Amino acid sequence: MSKLMISDAVRYIGCDDHDLDLFESQYRILNGVSYNSYLIVDEKIAIMDTVDARAGMDWFANLEQELNGREPDYLVVSHLEPDHASNIQKVCEKYPDLQVVGNAKTFGMLPQFFSMDFSGRKVEVKEGDTLELGGHTLTFYMAPMVHWPEVMVTYEKTEKILFTADGFGKFGTLDTQEEWDDEARRYFINIVGKYGMPVQTLLKKAAALDIRTICPLHGPVLKENLGHYLEKYQIWSSYRPEEEGVVIAYASIHGNTAAAARKLAALLEEKGQKVSVFDLARDDMAEAVADAFRYDRLVLAAATYDGGLFPCMADFLYHLKMKNYQKRTIGIMENGSWAPMAAKLMKEYAEGFKDCVPAEPVVTIRSTLNAASQAQLEQLAEALTEKY
Ligand code: FEO
């Protein structure tokens, strides 16, 4: 069965984007991204979301090919973010009888994006409402804040497909050969991660459904081993660590804090620990944030700069705070040549993270490691591993 066929009646009409530099103008996507869209062909035809404006021409070509001369009856809008909704007005202009299916929040926000009057073609649905297409029946479940307030998911009961909006999405085009976990984690933590509770609510609703296929708005259609993906979503949305390991995130100006961070990494590895080291000035910030959630321990290592934190560390901590970082052990290492301030500032941040515990001692480096700071480093390595 080709990529375009989920089943005889359900067709993929989305598009790969290999050229976008930054998703949401902030996330590096070396393997691009897909904007997924689906067509359910029955007595009535339903389009399940559109795509980003960048892919509009290709999407219309896919749509027309799968319509094969027929006209669509419904456009189900599960999410109004422009990477999925950009072509709503255009497709409505092309098909004058097309009805738009959304909820009260969808229709409240729709005029903010489009000049068109949708009043004659609204099908407003609420939790549990159904829409008959013939042999297929759609049931709508509200999923507010999985990622935006108007988000809803759609269950098709004949084929047992759940259309999950951004949920279960990942970076990477569909022709990218890679494991799901890493890019799905980087996507989830950075984009949906703030909204753990709403995701938990959605997972409870999903648990009551017999699901054979998950059709997300980004990344591959999931058909096998669904328990794996559901388990990952349970872990990520409850902010539990996924595995044991230490992330060392450093912000170094001239390399001395970096050298101390690498020294700590070596000490931890000697003790059999899995370690993931990030140079916050150069490495992918979104991956550093995702790994901070993946593992159970974190070390923040930063130079003092202008009496404050070296900026990339401040940026990292801001990201963690925004994504509800919690339930981890945190060690701190600072550097300051004349008036070290970084530890105080990092501690203030860390104390604001829910249910996090400190690993002592704080390591203070004066320019370069010396016997005293080396001893602190060794004590910190002990503290980080004493329970493992
Ligand atoms: Fe893929 Fe929240 O949009």
PDB file of C-alpha atoms in Angstrom, residues 121-281:
ATOM      1  CA  ARG A 121     -20.968  26.535   6.168  1.00  0.00           C
ATOM      2  CA  LYS A 122     -20.257  25.894   9.839  1.00  0.00           C
ATOM      3  CA  VAL A 123     -20.842  22.481  11.403  1.00  0.00           C
ATOM      4  CA  GLU A 124     -20.208  23.149  15.082  1.00  0.00           C
ATOM      5  CA  VAL A 125     -19.466  20.062  17.162  1.00  0.00           C
ATOM      6  CA  LYS A 126     -18.906  19.439  20.846  1.00  0.00           C
ATOM      7  CA  GLU A 127     -17.575  16.554  22.930  1.00  0.00           C
ATOM      8  CA  GLY A 128     -18.909  13.208  21.721  1.00  0.00           C
ATOM      9  CA  ASP A 129     -20.801  14.529  18.681  1.00  0.00           C
ATOM     10  CA  THR A 130     -20.733  12.323  15.603  1.00  0.00           C
ATOM     11  CA  LEU A 131     -20.723  12.903  11.871  1.00  0.00           C
ATOM     12  CA  GLU A 132     -21.865  10.158   9.488  1.00  0.00           C
ATOM     13  CA  LEU A 133     -20.001   9.813   6.214  1.00  0.00           C
ATOM     14  CA  GLY A 134     -21.673   6.560   5.090  1.00  0.00           C
ATOM     15  CA  GLY A 135     -19.675   3.528   6.157  1.00  0.00           C
ATOM     16  CA  HIS A 136     -17.521   5.712   8.359  1.00  0.00           C
ATOM     17  CA  THR A 137     -18.545   7.644  11.460  1.00  0.00           C
ATOM     18  CA  LEU A 138     -16.486  10.418  13.009  1.00  0.00           C
ATOM     19  CA  THR A 139     -16.699  11.144  16.735  1.00  0.00           C
ATOM     20  CA  PHE A 140     -15.152  14.315  18.091  1.00  0.00           C
ATOM     21  CA  TYR A 141     -13.306  14.694  21.391  1.00  0.00           C
ATOM     22  CA  MET A 142     -12.142  18.051  22.646  1.00  0.00           C
ATOM     23  CA  ALA A 143      -8.434  18.271  23.500  1.00  0.00           C
ATOM     24  CA  PRO A 144      -7.970  21.879  24.643  1.00  0.00           C
ATOM     25  CA  MET A 145      -4.317  22.954  25.011  1.00  0.00           C
ATOM     26  CA  VAL A 146      -2.940  19.913  23.265  1.00  0.00           C
ATOM     27  CA  HIS A 147      -1.462  22.452  21.811  1.00  0.00           C
ATOM     28  CA  TRP A 148      -3.949  25.302  21.374  1.00  0.00           C
ATOM     29  CA  PRO A 149      -7.358  25.828  23.032  1.00  0.00           C
ATOM     30  CA  GLU A 150      -9.446  24.827  20.019  1.00  0.00           C
ATOM     31  CA  VAL A 151      -7.735  21.475  19.426  1.00  0.00           C
ATOM     32  CA  MET A 152      -9.947  18.432  19.035  1.00  0.00           C
ATOM     33  CA  VAL A 153      -9.220  14.866  17.986  1.00  0.00           C
ATOM     34  CA  THR A 154     -11.415  12.674  15.814  1.00  0.00           C
ATOM     35  CA  TYR A 155     -12.102   8.961  16.159  1.00  0.00           C
ATOM     36  CA  GLU A 156     -13.279   6.969  13.151  1.00  0.00           C
ATOM     37  CA  LYS A 157     -14.973   3.907  14.558  1.00  0.00           C
ATOM     38  CA  THR A 158     -15.205   1.618  11.500  1.00  0.00           C
ATOM     39  CA  GLU A 159     -11.467   1.556  10.906  1.00  0.00           C
ATOM     40  CA  LYS A 160     -10.585   2.441  14.526  1.00  0.00           C
ATOM     41  CA  ILE A 161      -8.432   5.393  13.555  1.00  0.00           C
ATOM     42  CA  LEU A 162      -7.681   8.265  15.918  1.00  0.00           C
ATOM     43  CA  PHE A 163      -6.755  11.533  14.215  1.00  0.00           C
ATOM     44  CA  THR A 164      -4.674  13.136  16.960  1.00  0.00           C
ATOM     45  CA  ALA A 165      -3.858  16.675  15.752  1.00  0.00           C
ATOM     46  CA  ASP A 166      -0.317  17.552  16.974  1.00  0.00           C
ATOM     47  CA  GLY A 167      -0.389  14.618  19.406  1.00  0.00           C
ATOM     48  CA  PHE A 168       2.033  11.794  18.505  1.00  0.00           C
ATOM     49  CA  GLY A 169       3.688  14.026  15.921  1.00  0.00           C
ATOM     50  CA  LYS A 170       7.410  14.246  15.266  1.00  0.00           C
ATOM     51  CA  PHE A 171       9.876  16.314  13.289  1.00  0.00           C
ATOM     52  CA  GLY A 172      11.243  14.814  10.076  1.00  0.00           C
ATOM     53  CA  THR A 173       9.689  14.296   6.674  1.00  0.00           C
ATOM     54  CA  LEU A 174       7.931  11.016   5.954  1.00  0.00           C
ATOM     55  CA  ASP A 175      10.791   9.897   3.729  1.00  0.00           C
ATOM     56  CA  THR A 176      13.270  10.239   6.629  1.00  0.00           C
ATOM     57  CA  GLN A 177      14.537   6.925   7.935  1.00  0.00           C
ATOM     58  CA  GLU A 178      14.904   7.353  11.696  1.00  0.00           C
ATOM     59  CA  GLU A 179      13.533   6.022  14.957  1.00  0.00           C
ATOM     60  CA  TRP A 180      10.386   7.747  16.197  1.00  0.00           C
ATOM     61  CA  ASP A 181      11.435   8.357  19.800  1.00  0.00           C
ATOM     62  CA  ASP A 182      14.129  11.060  19.627  1.00  0.00           C
ATOM     63  CA  GLU A 183      12.452  13.455  17.229  1.00  0.00           C
ATOM     64  CA  ALA A 184       9.011  12.788  18.723  1.00  0.00           C
ATOM     65  CA  ARG A 185      10.438  13.599  22.172  1.00  0.00           C
ATOM     66  CA  ARG A 186      12.137  16.775  20.922  1.00  0.00           C
ATOM     67  CA  TYR A 187       8.848  17.757  19.269  1.00  0.00           C
ATOM     68  CA  PHE A 188       6.655  16.916  22.266  1.00  0.00           C
ATOM     69  CA  ILE A 189       8.793  18.431  25.045  1.00  0.00           C
ATOM     70  CA  ASN A 190       9.449  21.659  23.191  1.00  0.00           C
ATOM     71  CA  ILE A 191       6.050  22.215  21.597  1.00  0.00           C
ATOM     72  CA  VAL A 192       3.424  20.497  23.729  1.00  0.00           C
ATOM     73  CA  GLY A 193       5.483  19.911  26.885  1.00  0.00           C
ATOM     74  CA  LYS A 194       4.013  22.790  28.860  1.00  0.00           C
ATOM     75  CA  TYR A 195       0.595  21.159  28.641  1.00  0.00           C
ATOM     76  CA  GLY A 196       1.133  17.887  30.480  1.00  0.00           C
ATOM     77  CA  MET A 197      -2.232  17.888  32.262  1.00  0.00           C
ATOM     78  CA  PRO A 198      -4.302  18.422  29.099  1.00  0.00           C
ATOM     79  CA  VAL A 199      -2.342  15.614  27.430  1.00  0.00           C
ATOM     80  CA  GLN A 200      -3.111  13.350  30.395  1.00  0.00           C
ATOM     81  CA  THR A 201      -6.794  14.184  30.011  1.00  0.00           C
ATOM     82  CA  LEU A 202      -6.651  13.280  26.334  1.00  0.00           C
ATOM     83  CA  LEU A 203      -4.853  10.011  27.080  1.00  0.00           C
ATOM     84  CA  LYS A 204      -7.673   9.068  29.464  1.00  0.00           C
ATOM     85  CA  LYS A 205     -10.202   9.647  26.690  1.00  0.00           C
ATOM     86  CA  ALA A 206      -8.062   7.656  24.252  1.00  0.00           C
ATOM     87  CA  ALA A 207      -7.831   4.756  26.725  1.00  0.00           C
ATOM     88  CA  ALA A 208     -11.579   4.215  26.352  1.00  0.00           C
ATOM     89  CA  LEU A 209     -11.287   3.786  22.571  1.00  0.00           C
ATOM     90  CA  ASP A 210     -10.247   0.758  20.540  1.00  0.00           C
ATOM     91  CA  ILE A 211      -7.465   2.316  18.461  1.00  0.00           C
ATOM     92  CA  ARG A 212      -5.724   0.468  15.619  1.00  0.00           C
ATOM     93  CA  THR A 213      -4.144   3.450  13.843  1.00  0.00           C
ATOM     94  CA  ILE A 214      -2.969   6.882  14.962  1.00  0.00           C
ATOM     95  CA  CYS A 215      -2.961   9.600  12.312  1.00  0.00           C
ATOM     96  CA  PRO A 216      -1.072  12.658  13.623  1.00  0.00           C
ATOM     97  CA  LEU A 217      -0.569  15.989  11.876  1.00  0.00           C
ATOM     98  CA  HIS A 218       3.221  15.531  11.697  1.00  0.00           C
ATOM     99  CA  GLY A 219       5.341  12.447  11.180  1.00  0.00           C
ATOM    100  CA  PRO A 220       4.443   8.871  10.362  1.00  0.00           C
ATOM    101  CA  VAL A 221       1.058   7.207  10.642  1.00  0.00           C
ATOM    102  CA  LEU A 222       1.374   4.783  13.560  1.00  0.00           C
ATOM    103  CA  LYS A 223      -0.095   1.327  13.082  1.00  0.00           C
ATOM    104  CA  GLU A 224       1.973  -1.137  15.073  1.00  0.00           C
ATOM    105  CA  ASN A 225       3.108  -1.359  18.658  1.00  0.00           C
ATOM    106  CA  LEU A 226       0.825   1.513  19.666  1.00  0.00           C
ATOM    107  CA  GLY A 227       1.482   0.743  23.333  1.00  0.00           C
ATOM    108  CA  HIS A 228       5.032   2.032  22.902  1.00  0.00           C
ATOM    109  CA  TYR A 229       3.902   5.468  21.730  1.00  0.00           C
ATOM    110  CA  LEU A 230       1.150   5.688  24.340  1.00  0.00           C
ATOM    111  CA  GLU A 231       3.611   4.799  27.084  1.00  0.00           C
ATOM    112  CA  LYS A 232       6.041   7.487  25.939  1.00  0.00           C
ATOM    113  CA  TYR A 233       3.209  10.026  26.017  1.00  0.00           C
ATOM    114  CA  GLN A 234       2.255   8.911  29.532  1.00  0.00           C
ATOM    115  CA  ILE A 235       5.834   9.452  30.706  1.00  0.00           C
ATOM    116  CA  TRP A 236       6.413  12.745  28.926  1.00  0.00           C
ATOM    117  CA  SER A 237       3.085  14.295  29.904  1.00  0.00           C
ATOM    118  CA  SER A 238       3.521  13.345  33.569  1.00  0.00           C
ATOM    119  CA  TYR A 239       7.063  14.822  33.599  1.00  0.00           C
ATOM    120  CA  ARG A 240       8.565  11.565  34.820  1.00  0.00           C
ATOM    121  CA  PRO A 241      12.157  10.807  33.750  1.00  0.00           C
ATOM    122  CA  GLU A 242      12.291   8.353  30.903  1.00  0.00           C
ATOM    123  CA  GLU A 243      15.578   6.772  31.980  1.00  0.00           C
ATOM    124  CA  GLU A 244      18.530   7.074  34.341  1.00  0.00           C
ATOM    125  CA  GLY A 245      21.294   9.400  33.236  1.00  0.00           C
ATOM    126  CA  VAL A 246      22.909  12.776  33.758  1.00  0.00           C
ATOM    127  CA  VAL A 247      22.640  15.765  31.444  1.00  0.00           C
ATOM    128  CA  ILE A 248      25.479  18.255  31.828  1.00  0.00           C
ATOM    129  CA  ALA A 249      24.499  21.542  30.219  1.00  0.00           C
ATOM    130  CA  TYR A 250      27.298  24.077  30.146  1.00  0.00           C
ATOM    131  CA  ALA A 251      27.638  27.724  29.204  1.00  0.00           C
ATOM    132  CA  SER A 252      31.334  28.462  28.798  1.00  0.00           C
ATOM    133  CA  ILE A 253      32.989  31.642  27.478  1.00  0.00           C
ATOM    134  CA  HIS A 254      36.630  30.664  26.966  1.00  0.00           C
ATOM    135  CA  GLY A 255      36.489  26.910  27.508  1.00  0.00           C
ATOM    136  CA  ASN A 256      37.346  26.554  31.202  1.00  0.00           C
ATOM    137  CA  THR A 257      33.781  25.818  32.323  1.00  0.00           C
ATOM    138  CA  ALA A 258      33.533  23.439  29.359  1.00  0.00           C
ATOM    139  CA  ALA A 259      36.690  21.630  30.511  1.00  0.00           C
ATOM    140  CA  ALA A 260      35.246  21.244  34.017  1.00  0.00           C
ATOM    141  CA  ALA A 261      31.969  19.949  32.551  1.00  0.00           C
ATOM    142  CA  ARG A 262      33.853  17.360  30.501  1.00  0.00           C
ATOM    143  CA  LYS A 263      35.860  16.385  33.579  1.00  0.00           C
ATOM    144  CA  LEU A 264      32.633  15.801  35.494  1.00  0.00           C
ATOM    145  CA  ALA A 265      31.268  13.783  32.568  1.00  0.00           C
ATOM    146  CA  ALA A 266      34.383  11.572  32.653  1.00  0.00           C
ATOM    147  CA  LEU A 267      34.052  11.047  36.419  1.00  0.00           C
ATOM    148  CA  LEU A 268      30.395  10.056  36.018  1.00  0.00           C
ATOM    149  CA  GLU A 269      31.140   7.714  33.144  1.00  0.00           C
ATOM    150  CA  GLU A 270      33.853   6.053  35.235  1.00  0.00           C
ATOM    151  CA  LYS A 271      31.094   5.371  37.743  1.00  0.00           C
ATOM    152  CA  GLY A 272      29.045   3.682  35.023  1.00  0.00           C
ATOM    153  CA  GLN A 273      26.597   6.514  34.427  1.00  0.00           C
ATOM    154  CA  LYS A 274      25.044   7.455  31.117  1.00  0.00           C
ATOM    155  CA  VAL A 275      25.975  11.094  30.435  1.00  0.00           C
ATOM    156  CA  SER A 276      24.742  13.563  27.825  1.00  0.00           C
ATOM    157  CA  VAL A 277      26.753  16.803  27.509  1.00  0.00           C
ATOM    158  CA  PHE A 278      25.525  19.983  25.837  1.00  0.00           C
ATOM    159  CA  ASP A 279      27.414  23.128  24.906  1.00  0.00           C
ATOM    160  CA  LEU A 280      24.511  25.534  25.244  1.00  0.00           C
ATOM    161  CA  ALA A 281      26.254  28.137  23.091  1.00  0.00           C
TER     162      ALA A 281
END
